[in-house]
Coordinates of C-alpha atoms and ligand atoms in Angstrom, one line a residue:
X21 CA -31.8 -46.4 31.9
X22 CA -30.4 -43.1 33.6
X23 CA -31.2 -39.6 31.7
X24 CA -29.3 -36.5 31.7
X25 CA -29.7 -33.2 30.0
X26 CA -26.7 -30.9 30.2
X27 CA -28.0 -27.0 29.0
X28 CA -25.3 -24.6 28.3
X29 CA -27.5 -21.3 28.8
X30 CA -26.4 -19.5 25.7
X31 CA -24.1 -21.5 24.2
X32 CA -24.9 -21.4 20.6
X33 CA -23.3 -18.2 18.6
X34 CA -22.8 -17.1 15.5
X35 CA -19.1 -17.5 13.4
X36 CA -16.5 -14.9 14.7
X37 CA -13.9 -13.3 12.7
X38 CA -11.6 -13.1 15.3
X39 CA -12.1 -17.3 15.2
X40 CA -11.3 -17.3 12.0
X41 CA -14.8 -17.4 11.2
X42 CA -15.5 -20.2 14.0
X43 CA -18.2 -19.8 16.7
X44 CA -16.9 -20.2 20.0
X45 CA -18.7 -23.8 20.5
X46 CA -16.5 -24.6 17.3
X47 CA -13.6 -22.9 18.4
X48 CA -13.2 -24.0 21.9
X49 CA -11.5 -27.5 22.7
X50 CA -14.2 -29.9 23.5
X51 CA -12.8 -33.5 23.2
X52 CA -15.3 -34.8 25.5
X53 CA -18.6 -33.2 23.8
X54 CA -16.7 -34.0 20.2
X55 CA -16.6 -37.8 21.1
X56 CA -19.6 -38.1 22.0
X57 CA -21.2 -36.2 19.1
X58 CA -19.3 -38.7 16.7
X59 CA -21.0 -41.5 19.0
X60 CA -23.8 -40.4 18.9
X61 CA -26.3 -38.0 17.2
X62 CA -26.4 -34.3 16.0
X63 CA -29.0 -31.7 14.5
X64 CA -30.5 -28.7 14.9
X65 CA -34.2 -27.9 16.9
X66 CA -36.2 -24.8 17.7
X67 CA -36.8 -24.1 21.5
X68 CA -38.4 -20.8 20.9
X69 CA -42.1 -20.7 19.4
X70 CA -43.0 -18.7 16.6
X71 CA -43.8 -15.4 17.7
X72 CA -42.5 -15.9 21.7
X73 CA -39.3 -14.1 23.0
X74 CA -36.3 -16.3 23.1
X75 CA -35.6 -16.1 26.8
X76 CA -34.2 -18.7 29.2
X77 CA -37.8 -19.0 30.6
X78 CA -39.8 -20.4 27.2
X79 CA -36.6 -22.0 25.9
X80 CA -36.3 -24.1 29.2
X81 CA -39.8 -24.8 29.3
X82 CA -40.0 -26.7 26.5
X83 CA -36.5 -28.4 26.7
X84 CA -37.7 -29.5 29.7
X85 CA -40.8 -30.9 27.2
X86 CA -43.5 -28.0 29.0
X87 CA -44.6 -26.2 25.8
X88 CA -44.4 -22.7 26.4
X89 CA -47.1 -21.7 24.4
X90 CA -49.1 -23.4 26.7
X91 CA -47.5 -23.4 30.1
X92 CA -45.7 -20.0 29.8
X93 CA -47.2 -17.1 31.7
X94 CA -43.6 -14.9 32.5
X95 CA -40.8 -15.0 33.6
X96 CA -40.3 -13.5 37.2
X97 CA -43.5 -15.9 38.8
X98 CA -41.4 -18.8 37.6
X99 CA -38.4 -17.5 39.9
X100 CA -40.9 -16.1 42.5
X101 CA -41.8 -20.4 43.0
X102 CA -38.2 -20.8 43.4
X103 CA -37.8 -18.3 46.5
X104 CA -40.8 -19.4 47.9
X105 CA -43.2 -16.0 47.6
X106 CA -46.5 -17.1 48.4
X107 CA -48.8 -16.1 45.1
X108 CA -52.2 -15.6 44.5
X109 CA -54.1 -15.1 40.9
X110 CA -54.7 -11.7 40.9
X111 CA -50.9 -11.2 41.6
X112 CA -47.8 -10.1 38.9
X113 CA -44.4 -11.2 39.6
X114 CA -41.8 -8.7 38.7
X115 CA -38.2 -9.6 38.7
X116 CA -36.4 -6.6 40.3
X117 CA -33.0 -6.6 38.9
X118 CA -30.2 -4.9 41.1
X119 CA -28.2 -2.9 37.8
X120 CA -25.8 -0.4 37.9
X121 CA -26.4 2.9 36.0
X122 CA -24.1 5.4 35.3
X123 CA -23.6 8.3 38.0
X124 CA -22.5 11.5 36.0
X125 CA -23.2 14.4 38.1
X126 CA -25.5 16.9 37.4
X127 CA -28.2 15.2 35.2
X128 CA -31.6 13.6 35.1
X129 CA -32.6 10.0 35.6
X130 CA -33.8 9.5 32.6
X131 CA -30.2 10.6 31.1
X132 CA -28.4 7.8 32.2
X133 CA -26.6 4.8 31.0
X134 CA -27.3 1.1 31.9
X135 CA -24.0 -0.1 32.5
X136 CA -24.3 -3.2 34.1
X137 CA -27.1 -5.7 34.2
X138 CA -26.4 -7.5 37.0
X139 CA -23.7 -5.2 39.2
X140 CA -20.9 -7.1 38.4
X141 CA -23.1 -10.5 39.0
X142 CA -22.9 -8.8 42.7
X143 CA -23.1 -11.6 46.0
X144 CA -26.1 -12.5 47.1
X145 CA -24.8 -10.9 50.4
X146 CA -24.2 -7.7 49.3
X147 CA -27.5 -7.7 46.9
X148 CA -29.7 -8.6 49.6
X149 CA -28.7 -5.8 52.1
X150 CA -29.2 -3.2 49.2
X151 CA -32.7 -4.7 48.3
X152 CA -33.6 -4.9 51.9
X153 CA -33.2 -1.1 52.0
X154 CA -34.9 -0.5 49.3
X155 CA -37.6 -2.6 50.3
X156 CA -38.1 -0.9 53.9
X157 CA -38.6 2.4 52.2
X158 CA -40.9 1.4 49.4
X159 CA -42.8 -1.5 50.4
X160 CA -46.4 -1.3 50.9
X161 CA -49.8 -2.9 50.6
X162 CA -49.9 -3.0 46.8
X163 CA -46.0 -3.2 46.2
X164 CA -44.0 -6.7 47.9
X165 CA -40.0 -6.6 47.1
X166 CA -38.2 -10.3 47.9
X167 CA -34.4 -11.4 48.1
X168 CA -33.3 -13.4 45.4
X169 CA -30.0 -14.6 44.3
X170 CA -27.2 -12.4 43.0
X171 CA -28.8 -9.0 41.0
X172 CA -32.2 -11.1 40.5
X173 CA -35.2 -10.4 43.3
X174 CA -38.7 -10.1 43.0
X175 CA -41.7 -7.5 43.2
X176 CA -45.1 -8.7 43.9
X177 CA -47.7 -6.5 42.8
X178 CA -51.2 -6.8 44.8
X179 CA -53.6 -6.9 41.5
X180 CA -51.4 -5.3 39.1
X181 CA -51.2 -5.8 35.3
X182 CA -49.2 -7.4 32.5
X183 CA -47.0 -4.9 31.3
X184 CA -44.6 -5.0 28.4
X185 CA -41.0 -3.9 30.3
X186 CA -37.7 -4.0 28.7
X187 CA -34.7 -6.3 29.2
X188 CA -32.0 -4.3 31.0
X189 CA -29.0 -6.5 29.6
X190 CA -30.4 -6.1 25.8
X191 CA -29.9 -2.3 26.5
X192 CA -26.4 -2.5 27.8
X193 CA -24.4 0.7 27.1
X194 CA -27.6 2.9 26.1
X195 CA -29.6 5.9 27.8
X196 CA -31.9 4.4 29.8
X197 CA -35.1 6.9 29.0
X198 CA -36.6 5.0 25.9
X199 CA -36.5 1.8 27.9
X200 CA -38.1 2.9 31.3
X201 CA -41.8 1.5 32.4
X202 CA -44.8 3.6 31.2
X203 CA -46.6 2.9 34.3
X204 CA -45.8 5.7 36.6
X205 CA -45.6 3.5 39.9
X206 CA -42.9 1.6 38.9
X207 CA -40.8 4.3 37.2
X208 CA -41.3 6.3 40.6
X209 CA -40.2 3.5 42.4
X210 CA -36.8 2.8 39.6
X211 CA -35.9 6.4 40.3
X212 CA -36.5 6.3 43.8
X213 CA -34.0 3.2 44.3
X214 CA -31.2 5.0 42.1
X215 CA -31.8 7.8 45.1
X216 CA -31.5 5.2 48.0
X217 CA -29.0 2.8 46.7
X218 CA -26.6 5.5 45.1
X219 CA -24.4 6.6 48.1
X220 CA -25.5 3.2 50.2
X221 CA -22.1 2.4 52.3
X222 CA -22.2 -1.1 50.2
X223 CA -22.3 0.7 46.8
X224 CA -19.4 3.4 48.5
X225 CA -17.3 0.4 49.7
X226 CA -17.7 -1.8 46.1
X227 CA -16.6 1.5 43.6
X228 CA -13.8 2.1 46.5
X229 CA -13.1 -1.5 45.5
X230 CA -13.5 -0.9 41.5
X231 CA -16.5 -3.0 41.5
X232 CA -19.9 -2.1 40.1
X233 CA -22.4 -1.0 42.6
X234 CA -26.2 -2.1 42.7
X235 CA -27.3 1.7 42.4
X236 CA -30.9 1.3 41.1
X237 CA -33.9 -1.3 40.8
X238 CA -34.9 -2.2 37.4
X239 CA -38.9 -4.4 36.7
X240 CA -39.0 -6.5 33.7
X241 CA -40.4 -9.9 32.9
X242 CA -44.1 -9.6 34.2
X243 CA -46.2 -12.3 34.4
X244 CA -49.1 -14.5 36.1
X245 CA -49.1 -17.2 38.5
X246 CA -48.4 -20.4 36.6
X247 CA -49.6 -23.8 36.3
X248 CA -47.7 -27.0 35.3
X249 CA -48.6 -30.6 35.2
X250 CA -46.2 -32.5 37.4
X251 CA -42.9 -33.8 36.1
X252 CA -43.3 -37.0 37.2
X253 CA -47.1 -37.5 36.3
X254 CA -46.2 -35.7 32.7
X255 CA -42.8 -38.6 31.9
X256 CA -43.5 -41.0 34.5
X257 CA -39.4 -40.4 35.9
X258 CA -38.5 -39.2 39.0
X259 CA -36.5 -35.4 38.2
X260 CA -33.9 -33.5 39.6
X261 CA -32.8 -30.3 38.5
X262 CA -29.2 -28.7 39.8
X263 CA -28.5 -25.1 38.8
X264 CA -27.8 -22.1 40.3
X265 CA -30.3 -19.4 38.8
X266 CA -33.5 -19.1 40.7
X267 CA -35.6 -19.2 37.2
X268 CA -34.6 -23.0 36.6
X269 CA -35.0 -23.6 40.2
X270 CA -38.3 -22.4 40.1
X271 CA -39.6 -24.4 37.1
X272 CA -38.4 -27.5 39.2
X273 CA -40.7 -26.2 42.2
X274 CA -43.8 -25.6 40.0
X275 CA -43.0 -29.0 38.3
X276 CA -42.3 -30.7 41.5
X277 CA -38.9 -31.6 40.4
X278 CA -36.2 -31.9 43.5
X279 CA -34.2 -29.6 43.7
X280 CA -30.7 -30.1 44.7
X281 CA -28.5 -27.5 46.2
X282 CA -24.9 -27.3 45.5
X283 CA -22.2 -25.2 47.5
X284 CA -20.4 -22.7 44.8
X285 CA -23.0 -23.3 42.2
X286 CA -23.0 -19.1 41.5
X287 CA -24.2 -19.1 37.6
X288 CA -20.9 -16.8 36.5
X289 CA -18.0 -18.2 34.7
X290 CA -16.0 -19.8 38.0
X291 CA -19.3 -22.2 39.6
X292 CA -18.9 -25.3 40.6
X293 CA -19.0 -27.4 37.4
X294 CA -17.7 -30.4 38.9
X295 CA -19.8 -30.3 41.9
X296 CA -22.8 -29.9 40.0
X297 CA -21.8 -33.3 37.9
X298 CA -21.0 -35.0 40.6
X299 CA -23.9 -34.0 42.2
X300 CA -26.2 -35.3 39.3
X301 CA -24.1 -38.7 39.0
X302 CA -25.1 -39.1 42.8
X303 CA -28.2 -38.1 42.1
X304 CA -28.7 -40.8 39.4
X305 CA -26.9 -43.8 41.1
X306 CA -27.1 -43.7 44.7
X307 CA -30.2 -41.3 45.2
X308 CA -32.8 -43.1 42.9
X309 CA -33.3 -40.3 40.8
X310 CA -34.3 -41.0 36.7
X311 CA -33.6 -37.8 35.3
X312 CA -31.2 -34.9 35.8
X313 CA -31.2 -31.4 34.1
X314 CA -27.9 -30.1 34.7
X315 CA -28.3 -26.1 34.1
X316 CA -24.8 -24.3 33.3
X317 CA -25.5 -20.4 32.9
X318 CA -22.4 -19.2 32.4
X319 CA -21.7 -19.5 28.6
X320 CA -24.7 -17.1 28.6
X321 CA -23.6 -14.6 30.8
X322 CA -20.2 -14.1 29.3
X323 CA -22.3 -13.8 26.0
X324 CA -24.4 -10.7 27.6
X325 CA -21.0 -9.5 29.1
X326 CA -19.4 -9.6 25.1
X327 CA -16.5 -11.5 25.8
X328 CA -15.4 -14.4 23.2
X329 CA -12.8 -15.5 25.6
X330 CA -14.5 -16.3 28.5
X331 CA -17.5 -17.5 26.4
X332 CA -15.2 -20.1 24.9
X333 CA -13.7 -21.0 28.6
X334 CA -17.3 -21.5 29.8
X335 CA -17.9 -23.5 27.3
X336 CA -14.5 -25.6 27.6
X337 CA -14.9 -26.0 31.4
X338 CA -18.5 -27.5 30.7
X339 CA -17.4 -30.6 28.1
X340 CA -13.8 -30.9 31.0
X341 CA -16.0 -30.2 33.9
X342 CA -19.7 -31.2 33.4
X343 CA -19.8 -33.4 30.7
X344 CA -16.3 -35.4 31.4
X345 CA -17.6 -36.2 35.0
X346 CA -21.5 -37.4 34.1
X347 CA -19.7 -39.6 31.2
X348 CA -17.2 -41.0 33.7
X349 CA -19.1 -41.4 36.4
X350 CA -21.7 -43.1 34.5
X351 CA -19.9 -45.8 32.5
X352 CA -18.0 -46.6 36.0
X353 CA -21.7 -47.4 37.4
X354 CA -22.7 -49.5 34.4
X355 CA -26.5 -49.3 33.6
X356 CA -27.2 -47.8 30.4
X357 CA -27.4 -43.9 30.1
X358 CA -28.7 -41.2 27.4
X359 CA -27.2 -37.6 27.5
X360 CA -28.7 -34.9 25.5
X361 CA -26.1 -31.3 25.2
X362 CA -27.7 -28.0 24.2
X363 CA -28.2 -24.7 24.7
X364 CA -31.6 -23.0 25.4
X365 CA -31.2 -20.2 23.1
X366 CA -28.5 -18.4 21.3
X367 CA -26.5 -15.7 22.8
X368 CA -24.6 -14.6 20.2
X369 CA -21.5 -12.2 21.2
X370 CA -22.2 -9.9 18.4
X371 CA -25.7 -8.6 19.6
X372 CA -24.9 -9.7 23.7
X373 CA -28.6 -10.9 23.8
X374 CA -30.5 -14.1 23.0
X375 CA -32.3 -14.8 19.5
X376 CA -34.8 -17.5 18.7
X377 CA -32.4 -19.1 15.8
X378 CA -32.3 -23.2 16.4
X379 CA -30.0 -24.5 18.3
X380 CA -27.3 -27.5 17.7
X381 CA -28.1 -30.4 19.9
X382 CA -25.8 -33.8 20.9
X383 CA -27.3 -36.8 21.2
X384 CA -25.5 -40.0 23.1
X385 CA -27.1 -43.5 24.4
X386 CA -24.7 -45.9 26.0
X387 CA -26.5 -48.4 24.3
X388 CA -26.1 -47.6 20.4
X389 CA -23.0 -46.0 19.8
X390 CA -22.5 -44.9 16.2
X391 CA -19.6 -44.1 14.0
X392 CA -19.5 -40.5 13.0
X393 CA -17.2 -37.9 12.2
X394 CA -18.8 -34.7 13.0
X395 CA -18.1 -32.8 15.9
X396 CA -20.6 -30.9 17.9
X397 CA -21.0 -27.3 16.7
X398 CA -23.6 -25.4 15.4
X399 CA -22.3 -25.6 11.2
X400 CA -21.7 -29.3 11.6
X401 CA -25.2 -29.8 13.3
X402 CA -26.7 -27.8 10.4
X403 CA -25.1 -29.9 7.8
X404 CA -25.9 -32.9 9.4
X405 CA -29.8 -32.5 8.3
X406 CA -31.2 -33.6 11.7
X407 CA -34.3 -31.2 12.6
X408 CA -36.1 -31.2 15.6
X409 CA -39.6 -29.2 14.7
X410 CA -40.7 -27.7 18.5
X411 CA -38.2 -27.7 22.0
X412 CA -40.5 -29.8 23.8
X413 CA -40.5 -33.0 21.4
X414 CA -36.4 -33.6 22.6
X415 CA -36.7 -34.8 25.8
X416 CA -39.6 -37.0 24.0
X417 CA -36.4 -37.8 22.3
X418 CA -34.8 -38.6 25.9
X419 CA -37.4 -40.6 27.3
X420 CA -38.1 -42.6 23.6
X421 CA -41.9 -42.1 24.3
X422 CA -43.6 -42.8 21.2
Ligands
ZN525 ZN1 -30.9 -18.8 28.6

């Protein structure tokens, strides 16, 4: 038996008016997720815990069967595994997002607007020269900055604490001065970047080019080293994990998953869905592997960005793209296969950030194939009266571990 899980980061919504009352999962044409849902199994299951923020990090956790309110201890030290920063236990991981705030002439920091979480998902390229400068002018015993991918790096800081910090894209389009950290290093260190990334030739040559420029460093996510059991130990299957965000790749490198690298995976709206299929088909049936996690972000992103057309291409290039490839490329190699679709969390386009409301899953095994009519949205899972209790009890689901 082969396993797959294919997570849409944010792919669960609310109805739309402009859809006539549709959510874009149930709006956009999905044949291949819609045949398997009647072939298999639908329902609803919370990924977020009581009382935990509904993030990518907690609600990937547990799908990936790690209970976060056990396991979780932030979000940025889970992406710090993934670049390889060496922690220790008395460190916090900080992710250091490149964003762009507004540049009006003639007022204060604390007056301006977050515009952009991510720059315009800026390259890595571009991202890591800015950060680079930043980091040769700050950087210091108690403060480590590190190159991530796209708008996401990391801040090490030398025995520093837990602080609550706010999510720049849940403040998208506000002043930024109710929102900036209390602790007076770190908002000297924000207002300092603004001052050394604003008029950096990079940022010139982007606005020259109408695109957003990384003009200022922004700490959120705080957290501990962490410590998780082994994949393999945990399930007894041999893992691989194939997405582009350093976040998932990092939970694969703290649970010793491989991971596998895939040329154009980006995490916006035009990656490399079918290389990251085909890439988890080869996985599966030439390269030994058990299990796959297939990790698409982009259904999330264009939910942050607000727009209910590309959210509904994402989503249509996963079932033509992801989905349509594992399904083909598994029946053509004939042993028996499970697939389990979801998202993490919500991302609905209304609020442009993520809410702990279940999610709709799809659930397919080669082996039983039912007779159903429902497709696979989040009204039809409802209805259907399947309920998975906790995140962490579906790939329990995969695996049939009683
Ligand atoms: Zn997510």
């Amino acid at each position: 038996m082969k396993y797959v899980i294919i997570l849409g980061d944010g792919m669960a919504d609310e109805p739309i008016k402009s859809l006539e009352g549709k959510t874009p999962l149930e709006y956009a044409k999905t044949p291949v997720m819609d045949l398997l849902s009647k072939q298999g199994e639908i329902g609803i299951v919370s990924t977020i815990p009581k009382g935990m923020k509904p993030g990518s990090d907690t609600a990937n956790l547990a799908v990936l069967g790690y209970d976060p309110k056990k396991y979780y201890s932030g979000r940025s030290p889970l992406e710090a595994l993934s670049i390889g920063v060496p922690m220790i236990d008395s460190d916090i991981a900080l992710r250091c997002n490149l964003v762009t705030l507004s540049e009006e002439e003639g007022i204060s920091f604390e007056e301006r607007t977050i515009l952009d979480h991510s720059s315009g998902e800026i390259e890595t390229k571009d991202s890591n020269i800015l950060l680079n400068e930043v980091k040769a002018q700050l950087e210091n015993e108690r403060y480590h900055f590190y190159c991530g991918t796209s708008y996401r790096h990391c801040m090490i800081w030398k025995k520093g604490s837990v602080l609550e910090l706010s999510q720049p894209h849940d403040h998208l389009g506000e002043k930024i001065a109710p929102y900036l950290p209390k602790n007076k290093d770190l908002l000297f260190m924000m207002k300092k970047s603004y001052d050394i990334l604003k008029n950096h030739p990079i940022n010139i040559e982007r606005k020259k080019k109408g695109l957003r420029p990384g003009n200022c460093c922004w700490f959120w996510g705080a957290g501990t080293k962490p410590e998780l059991p082994l994949f393999e130990d945990k399930f007894g299957k041999k893992g691989s994990m194939i997405s582009a965000v350093d976040l998932l790749k990092g939970i694969a490198v703290g649970t010793g998953m491989n991971n596998i690298e895939v040329e154009g995976a980006n995490g916006g709206l035009h990656t490399n869905y079918e290389g990251k299929a085909r890439a988890g088909v080869k996985a599966l049936t030439e390269d030994g592997c058990d299990f796959v996690y297939i990790h698409v972000e982009a259904p999330d992103e264009m939910g942050h960005q607000g727009s209910v057309e590309k959210k509904i291409k994402a989503i249509e290039f996963l079932d033509e793209k992801v989905v349509k490839v594992v399904k083909e490329g598994l029946d053509n190699y004939g042993e028996p296969y499970r697939i389990l679709i979801m998202p993490d969390h919500p991302t609905p386009i209304c609020i442009r950030t993520h809410t702990a409301e279940p999610v709709p899953y799809l659930f397919y095994d080669s082996l039983e194939k039912k007779e159903n009519t429902w497709n696979y949205n989040e009204r039809e899972a409802k209805a259907s009266g399947n309920k998975v209790d906790e995140g962490q009890d579906m790939i329990i689901k995969l695996f049939s571990i009683k």
